PDB file of C-alpha atoms in Angstrom:
ATOM      1  CA  ALA A1094      -0.024  -0.132  -0.090  1.00  0.00           C
ATOM      2  CA  LEU A1095       2.799   2.241   0.794  1.00  0.00           C
ATOM      3  CA  CYS A1096       4.145   2.115  -2.934  1.00  0.00           C
ATOM      4  CA  ALA A1097       0.885   2.180  -4.495  1.00  0.00           C
ATOM      5  CA  GLY A1098      -0.321   5.020  -2.552  1.00  0.00           C
ATOM      6  CA  CYS A1099       3.550   6.706  -3.189  1.00  0.00           C
ATOM      7  CA  ASN A1100       3.385   5.659  -7.110  1.00  0.00           C
ATOM      8  CA  LEU A1101      -0.264   7.495  -7.607  1.00  0.00           C
ATOM      9  CA  THR A1102       1.043  10.487  -5.626  1.00  0.00           C
ATOM     10  CA  ALA A1103       4.525  10.445  -8.003  1.00  0.00           C
ATOM     11  CA  TYR A1104       2.124  10.399 -10.984  1.00  0.00           C
ATOM     12  CA  ALA A1105      -0.559  12.425 -10.084  1.00  0.00           C
ATOM     13  CA  ILE A1106       1.646  15.710  -8.773  1.00  0.00           C
ATOM     14  CA  GLU A1107       3.724  14.905 -12.871  1.00  0.00           C
ATOM     15  CA  PHE A1108       0.512  14.413 -14.651  1.00  0.00           C
ATOM     16  CA  ALA A1109      -1.253  18.233 -12.300  1.00  0.00           C
ATOM     17  CA  THR A1110       1.828  20.271 -12.874  1.00  0.00           C
ATOM     18  CA  PHE A1111       4.099  19.353 -16.566  1.00  0.00           C
ATOM     19  CA  ALA A1112       2.223  21.305 -18.822  1.00  0.00           C
ATOM     20  CA  ILE A1113       2.071  24.737 -16.662  1.00  0.00           C
ATOM     21  CA  TYR A1114       5.764  23.839 -15.704  1.00  0.00           C
ATOM     22  CA  PHE A1115       7.125  23.372 -19.552  1.00  0.00           C
ATOM     23  CA  LYS A1116       4.847  26.553 -21.012  1.00  0.00           C
ATOM     24  CA  GLN A1117       6.252  28.696 -17.960  1.00  0.00           C
ATOM     25  CA  VAL A1118       9.529  27.813 -17.229  1.00  0.00           C
ATOM     26  CA  HIS A1119      10.765  25.868 -20.985  1.00  0.00           C
ATOM     27  CA  LYS A1120       8.253  28.685 -22.782  1.00  0.00           C
ATOM     28  CA  TRP A1121       6.828  25.076 -24.399  1.00  0.00           C
ATOM     29  CA  ASN A1122       2.876  26.095 -25.952  1.00  0.00           C
ATOM     30  CA  GLU A1123       2.635  22.868 -27.514  1.00  0.00           C
ATOM     31  CA  ALA A1124      -0.124  21.679 -25.656  1.00  0.00           C
ATOM     32  CA  LYS A1125      -0.400  18.724 -27.956  1.00  0.00           C
ATOM     33  CA  LEU A1126       2.800  17.427 -27.772  1.00  0.00           C
ATOM     34  CA  ALA A1127       3.059  17.403 -24.484  1.00  0.00           C
ATOM     35  CA  GLY A1128      -0.036  15.189 -24.394  1.00  0.00           C
ATOM     36  CA  VAL A1129       1.629  13.166 -27.031  1.00  0.00           C
ATOM     37  CA  ALA A1130       4.998  13.094 -24.639  1.00  0.00           C
ATOM     38  CA  GLN A1131       2.830  11.960 -21.936  1.00  0.00           C
ATOM     39  CA  THR A1132       1.055   9.232 -23.441  1.00  0.00           C
ATOM     40  CA  ALA A1133       4.250   8.060 -25.195  1.00  0.00           C
ATOM     41  CA  GLY A1134       5.464   6.344 -21.708  1.00  0.00           C
ATOM     42  CA  ASP A1135       2.512   4.775 -20.944  1.00  0.00           C
ATOM     43  CA  LEU A1136       2.693   3.414 -24.289  1.00  0.00           C
ATOM     44  CA  MET A1137       6.209   2.310 -24.503  1.00  0.00           C
ATOM     45  CA  ALA A1138       5.570   0.547 -21.074  1.00  0.00           C
ATOM     46  CA  ALA A1139       2.677  -1.626 -22.334  1.00  0.00           C
ATOM     47  CA  VAL A1140       4.812  -2.350 -25.256  1.00  0.00           C
ATOM     48  CA  SER A1141       7.812  -3.288 -23.579  1.00  0.00           C
ATOM     49  CA  MET A1142       5.884  -5.617 -21.395  1.00  0.00           C
ATOM     50  CA  GLN A1143       5.212  -7.790 -24.172  1.00  0.00           C
ATOM     51  CA  VAL A1144       8.618  -8.169 -25.963  1.00  0.00           C
ATOM     52  CA  ILE A1145      10.993  -7.457 -22.970  1.00  0.00           C
ATOM     53  CA  PRO A1146       9.885 -11.259 -21.213  1.00  0.00           C
ATOM     54  CA  VAL A1147      10.073 -12.790 -25.253  1.00  0.00           C
ATOM     55  CA  LEU A1148      13.805 -11.183 -25.358  1.00  0.00           C
ATOM     56  CA  ILE A1149      15.149 -12.092 -21.771  1.00  0.00           C
ATOM     57  CA  GLY A1150      12.843 -14.905 -21.505  1.00  0.00           C
ATOM     58  CA  SER A1151      13.212 -16.916 -18.295  1.00  0.00           C
ATOM     59  CA  ARG A1152      16.681 -18.887 -18.101  1.00  0.00           C
ATOM     60  CA  TYR A1153      18.424 -17.958 -15.325  1.00  0.00           C
ATOM     61  CA  ASN A1154      20.476 -19.690 -13.096  1.00  0.00           C
ATOM     62  CA  ARG A1155      22.006 -17.780 -10.119  1.00  0.00           C
ATOM     63  CA  ASP A1156      25.493 -20.247 -10.014  1.00  0.00           C
ATOM     64  CA  GLU A1157      25.472 -19.348 -13.606  1.00  0.00           C
ATOM     65  CA  ALA A1158      25.272 -16.116 -13.562  1.00  0.00           C
ATOM     66  CA  GLY A1159      27.931 -13.509 -13.218  1.00  0.00           C
ATOM     67  CA  CYS A1160      27.692 -11.094 -10.110  1.00  0.00           C
ATOM     68  CA  LEU A1161      26.214  -8.503 -12.676  1.00  0.00           C
ATOM     69  CA  ARG A1162      23.281 -10.447 -14.013  1.00  0.00           C
ATOM     70  CA  ARG A1163      22.740 -11.650 -10.563  1.00  0.00           C
ATOM     71  CA  PHE A1164      22.475  -8.044  -9.126  1.00  0.00           C
ATOM     72  CA  PHE A1165      20.355  -6.720 -12.289  1.00  0.00           C
ATOM     73  CA  HIS A1166      18.004 -10.179 -11.755  1.00  0.00           C
ATOM     74  CA  ASN A1167      17.331  -8.864  -7.770  1.00  0.00           C
ATOM     75  CA  ILE A1168      16.573  -5.839  -9.030  1.00  0.00           C
ATOM     76  CA  MET A1169      14.147  -6.600 -11.249  1.00  0.00           C
ATOM     77  CA  SER A1170      12.144  -9.024  -9.067  1.00  0.00           C
ATOM     78  CA  GLN A1171      10.392  -9.707  -6.288  1.00  0.00           C
ATOM     79  CA  PRO A1172      10.188  -7.362  -3.875  1.00  0.00           C
ATOM     80  CA  TYR A1173      12.770  -5.345  -4.876  1.00  0.00           C
ATOM     81  CA  TYR A1174      11.510  -4.018  -8.819  1.00  0.00           C
ATOM     82  CA  LEU A1175       9.511  -1.942  -6.561  1.00  0.00           C
ATOM     83  CA  SER A1176      12.278  -0.390  -4.945  1.00  0.00           C
ATOM     84  CA  PHE A1177      13.685  -0.131  -8.873  1.00  0.00           C
ATOM     85  CA  ALA A1178      10.115   1.717  -9.608  1.00  0.00           C
ATOM     86  CA  LEU A1179      10.602   3.979  -7.018  1.00  0.00           C
ATOM     87  CA  ALA A1180      14.320   5.184  -7.372  1.00  0.00           C
ATOM     88  CA  THR A1181      13.574   5.729 -10.696  1.00  0.00           C
ATOM     89  CA  TRP A1182      10.789   8.125 -10.008  1.00  0.00           C
ATOM     90  CA  VAL A1183      13.270  10.057  -7.997  1.00  0.00           C
ATOM     91  CA  ILE A1184      15.590  10.313 -10.797  1.00  0.00           C
ATOM     92  CA  PHE A1185      12.923  11.495 -13.062  1.00  0.00           C
ATOM     93  CA  HIS A1186      11.416  13.744 -11.015  1.00  0.00           C
ATOM     94  CA  ILE A1187      14.839  15.484 -10.577  1.00  0.00           C
ATOM     95  CA  GLY A1188      15.711  14.926 -14.124  1.00  0.00           C
ATOM     96  CA  LEU A1189      11.879  17.039 -14.847  1.00  0.00           C
ATOM     97  CA  CYS A1190      14.080  19.445 -13.280  1.00  0.00           C
ATOM     98  CA  CYS A1191      16.672  19.683 -15.676  1.00  0.00           C
ATOM     99  CA  PRO A1192      17.036  23.487 -17.013  1.00  0.00           C
ATOM    100  CA  VAL A1193      17.368  21.293 -20.824  1.00  0.00           C
ATOM    101  CA  LEU A1194      13.816  20.905 -22.550  1.00  0.00           C
ATOM    102  CA  ALA A1195      14.838  17.642 -24.060  1.00  0.00           C
ATOM    103  CA  LEU A1196      16.016  16.311 -20.753  1.00  0.00           C
ATOM    104  CA  ALA A1197      12.554  16.908 -18.800  1.00  0.00           C
ATOM    105  CA  ILE A1198      10.515  15.708 -21.435  1.00  0.00           C
ATOM    106  CA  VAL A1199      12.801  12.401 -21.476  1.00  0.00           C
ATOM    107  CA  ALA A1200      12.451  12.336 -17.922  1.00  0.00           C
ATOM    108  CA  GLN A1201       8.606  12.992 -18.692  1.00  0.00           C
ATOM    109  CA  VAL A1202       7.945  10.439 -20.604  1.00  0.00           C
ATOM    110  CA  PHE A1203       9.429   7.563 -18.751  1.00  0.00           C
ATOM    111  CA  MET A1204       7.598   9.079 -15.690  1.00  0.00           C
ATOM    112  CA  GLY A1205       4.374   6.977 -17.770  1.00  0.00           C
ATOM    113  CA  THR A1206       6.738   3.816 -17.829  1.00  0.00           C
ATOM    114  CA  THR A1207       7.467   4.092 -14.331  1.00  0.00           C
ATOM    115  CA  TYR A1208       3.949   4.434 -13.317  1.00  0.00           C
ATOM    116  CA  VAL A1209       2.345   1.578 -15.530  1.00  0.00           C
ATOM    117  CA  TYR A1210       5.357  -0.694 -14.413  1.00  0.00           C
ATOM    118  CA  ALA A1211       4.961  -0.037 -10.822  1.00  0.00           C
ATOM    119  CA  SER A1212       1.679  -0.452 -10.938  1.00  0.00           C
ATOM    120  CA  LYS A1213       1.691  -4.268 -12.475  1.00  0.00           C
ATOM    121  CA  TRP A1214       4.407  -4.633 -10.155  1.00  0.00           C
ATOM    122  CA  ILE A1215       1.916  -3.910  -6.973  1.00  0.00           C
ATOM    123  CA  SER A1216      -0.132  -5.953  -8.282  1.00  0.00           C
ATOM    124  CA  ASP A1217       1.573  -8.652  -8.691  1.00  0.00           C
ATOM    125  CA  MET A1218       2.723  -8.487  -5.196  1.00  0.00           C
ATOM    126  CA  ASN A1219      -0.600  -7.971  -3.968  1.00  0.00           C
ATOM    127  CA  THR A1220      -1.099 -11.541  -5.963  1.00  0.00           C
ATOM    128  CA  PHE A1221       2.298 -13.380  -4.313  1.00  0.00           C
ATOM    129  CA  TYR A1222       1.439 -12.242  -0.752  1.00  0.00           C
ATOM    130  CA  SER A1223      -2.148 -13.184  -0.960  1.00  0.00           C
ATOM    131  CA  MET A1224      -1.344 -16.725  -1.954  1.00  0.00           C
ATOM    132  CA  GLY A1225      -4.086 -17.341  -4.021  1.00  0.00           C
ATOM    133  CA  ASP A1226      -6.435 -16.404  -1.588  1.00  0.00           C
ATOM    134  CA  SER A1227      -9.091 -13.799  -3.297  1.00  0.00           C
ATOM    135  CA  THR A1228     -10.244 -12.838  -0.256  1.00  0.00           C
ATOM    136  CA  VAL A1229      -6.539 -11.430   1.132  1.00  0.00           C
ATOM    137  CA  PHE A1230      -6.209 -10.418  -2.860  1.00  0.00           C
ATOM    138  CA  LEU A1231      -9.022  -8.159  -2.478  1.00  0.00           C
ATOM    139  CA  SER A1232      -8.148  -7.509   1.159  1.00  0.00           C
ATOM    140  CA  ILE A1233      -4.896  -6.183   0.177  1.00  0.00           C
ATOM    141  CA  GLN A1234      -6.133  -4.450  -3.361  1.00  0.00           C
ATOM    142  CA  VAL A1235      -8.625  -2.032  -1.055  1.00  0.00           C
ATOM    143  CA  VAL A1236      -5.822  -0.872   1.023  1.00  0.00           C
ATOM    144  CA  CYS A1237      -3.999  -0.011  -2.126  1.00  0.00           C
ATOM    145  CA  ARG A1238      -6.662   1.625  -3.888  1.00  0.00           C
ATOM    146  CA  ASN A1239      -7.580   3.661  -0.877  1.00  0.00           C
ATOM    147  CA  ALA A1240      -3.806   4.473  -0.256  1.00  0.00           C
ATOM    148  CA  GLU A1241      -3.947   5.354  -3.940  1.00  0.00           C
ATOM    149  CA  ALA A1242      -6.738   7.529  -3.238  1.00  0.00           C
ATOM    150  CA  LEU A1243      -5.325   9.060  -0.354  1.00  0.00           C
ATOM    151  CA  GLY A1244      -1.981   9.817  -2.733  1.00  0.00           C
ATOM    152  CA  GLY A1245      -4.170  11.198  -5.443  1.00  0.00           C
ATOM    153  CA  ALA A1246      -5.871  13.919  -3.520  1.00  0.00           C
ATOM    154  CA  VAL A1247      -2.844  14.881  -1.396  1.00  0.00           C
ATOM    155  CA  ALA A1248      -0.820  15.114  -4.794  1.00  0.00           C
ATOM    156  CA  GLY A1249      -4.360  17.393  -6.554  1.00  0.00           C
ATOM    157  CA  ILE A1250      -3.999  19.576  -3.489  1.00  0.00           C
ATOM    158  CA  ILE A1251       0.067  20.130  -2.373  1.00  0.00           C
ATOM    159  CA  SER A1252       0.955  19.765  -6.448  1.00  0.00           C
ATOM    160  CA  VAL A1253      -0.489  23.193  -7.064  1.00  0.00           C
ATOM    161  CA  TRP A1254       0.270  25.030  -3.685  1.00  0.00           C
ATOM    162  CA  LEU A1255       3.937  23.855  -4.001  1.00  0.00           C
ATOM    163  CA  PHE A1256       4.199  24.923  -8.050  1.00  0.00           C
ATOM    164  CA  THR A1257       2.772  28.744  -6.925  1.00  0.00           C
ATOM    165  CA  LEU A1258       5.649  29.067  -4.589  1.00  0.00           C
ATOM    166  CA  ASP A1259       8.138  27.726  -7.188  1.00  0.00           C
ATOM    167  CA  PRO A1260       7.291  25.688 -10.365  1.00  0.00           C
ATOM    168  CA  LEU A1261       9.777  23.561  -9.093  1.00  0.00           C
ATOM    169  CA  ALA A1262       8.853  22.697  -5.675  1.00  0.00           C
ATOM    170  CA  PRO A1263       6.301  19.934  -6.375  1.00  0.00           C
ATOM    171  CA  PHE A1264       8.591  17.626  -7.962  1.00  0.00           C
ATOM    172  CA  PHE A1265      11.857  17.993  -6.107  1.00  0.00           C
ATOM    173  CA  PHE A1266       8.976  17.011  -2.961  1.00  0.00           C
ATOM    174  CA  ALA A1267       7.721  13.933  -5.164  1.00  0.00           C
ATOM    175  CA  ALA A1268      11.416  12.980  -5.502  1.00  0.00           C
ATOM    176  CA  ALA A1269      12.227  13.198  -1.708  1.00  0.00           C
ATOM    177  CA  LEU A1270       8.552  11.264  -1.267  1.00  0.00           C
ATOM    178  CA  SER A1271       9.837   8.785  -3.634  1.00  0.00           C
ATOM    179  CA  GLY A1272      13.097   8.885  -1.961  1.00  0.00           C
ATOM    180  CA  LEU A1273      11.842   8.178   1.503  1.00  0.00           C
ATOM    181  CA  ILE A1274       9.575   5.418   0.268  1.00  0.00           C
ATOM    182  CA  PHE A1275      11.989   3.634  -1.240  1.00  0.00           C
ATOM    183  CA  LEU A1276      14.091   3.998   2.170  1.00  0.00           C
ATOM    184  CA  ILE A1277      11.814   2.631   4.503  1.00  0.00           C
ATOM    185  CA  TYR A1278      10.571   0.059   1.565  1.00  0.00           C
ATOM    186  CA  THR A1279      14.208  -1.235   0.585  1.00  0.00           C
ATOM    187  CA  VAL A1280      15.705  -1.465   4.017  1.00  0.00           C
ATOM    188  CA  GLY A1281      12.359  -3.128   4.915  1.00  0.00           C
ATOM    189  CA  PHE A1282      12.760  -6.141   2.723  1.00  0.00           C
ATOM    190  CA  CYS A1283      16.421  -6.008   3.193  1.00  0.00           C
ATOM    191  CA  GLY A1284      16.224  -6.734   6.965  1.00  0.00           C
ATOM    192  CA  ARG A1285      13.426  -8.943   6.376  1.00  0.00           C
ATOM    193  CA  LEU A1286      14.688 -11.343   2.796  1.00  0.00           C
ATOM    194  CA  GLY A1287      17.855 -10.340   2.242  1.00  0.00           C
ATOM    195  CA  PHE A1288      19.054  -8.948  -1.052  1.00  0.00           C
TER     196      PHE A1288
END
């Protein structure tokens, strides 16, 4: 639920302020292109979810894998793939603050990808921890949806207010929140499961 709330909060902050941010800070007046950029990340995630499993395959042997491949496998597996998603929220929100418009747009596009992947991984974790019990799964999903609703409400209120103080403030707030949740989540699982 912690990751679900943070995922929606980080995305909603970006979604609520990116167009006005690009217009005021970067003098970019192309609303249609900004919308296309917003959607591109979501579509990129949908396509990559279908393509990457085919390209990578499921052949992984811990004993035969090198150090780098083991690390990558651990980061992209339960439960640490959500740590990876939280870390990318930090990176992309800071990237959005970049004074170079092209880099800020790239960060903004990849935020859509992060949101889609994190949402999928949260659902996968809920399935895993429900252990096949549909009642438990639905209970976990309800908690996650409530966390998302709270995150969306917080983002809606805070993002616009922070933007009036400083156009970069909402993105730094989202990066700090994601960083804090990253630490809590990752340290919690490392302490419980190891890495």
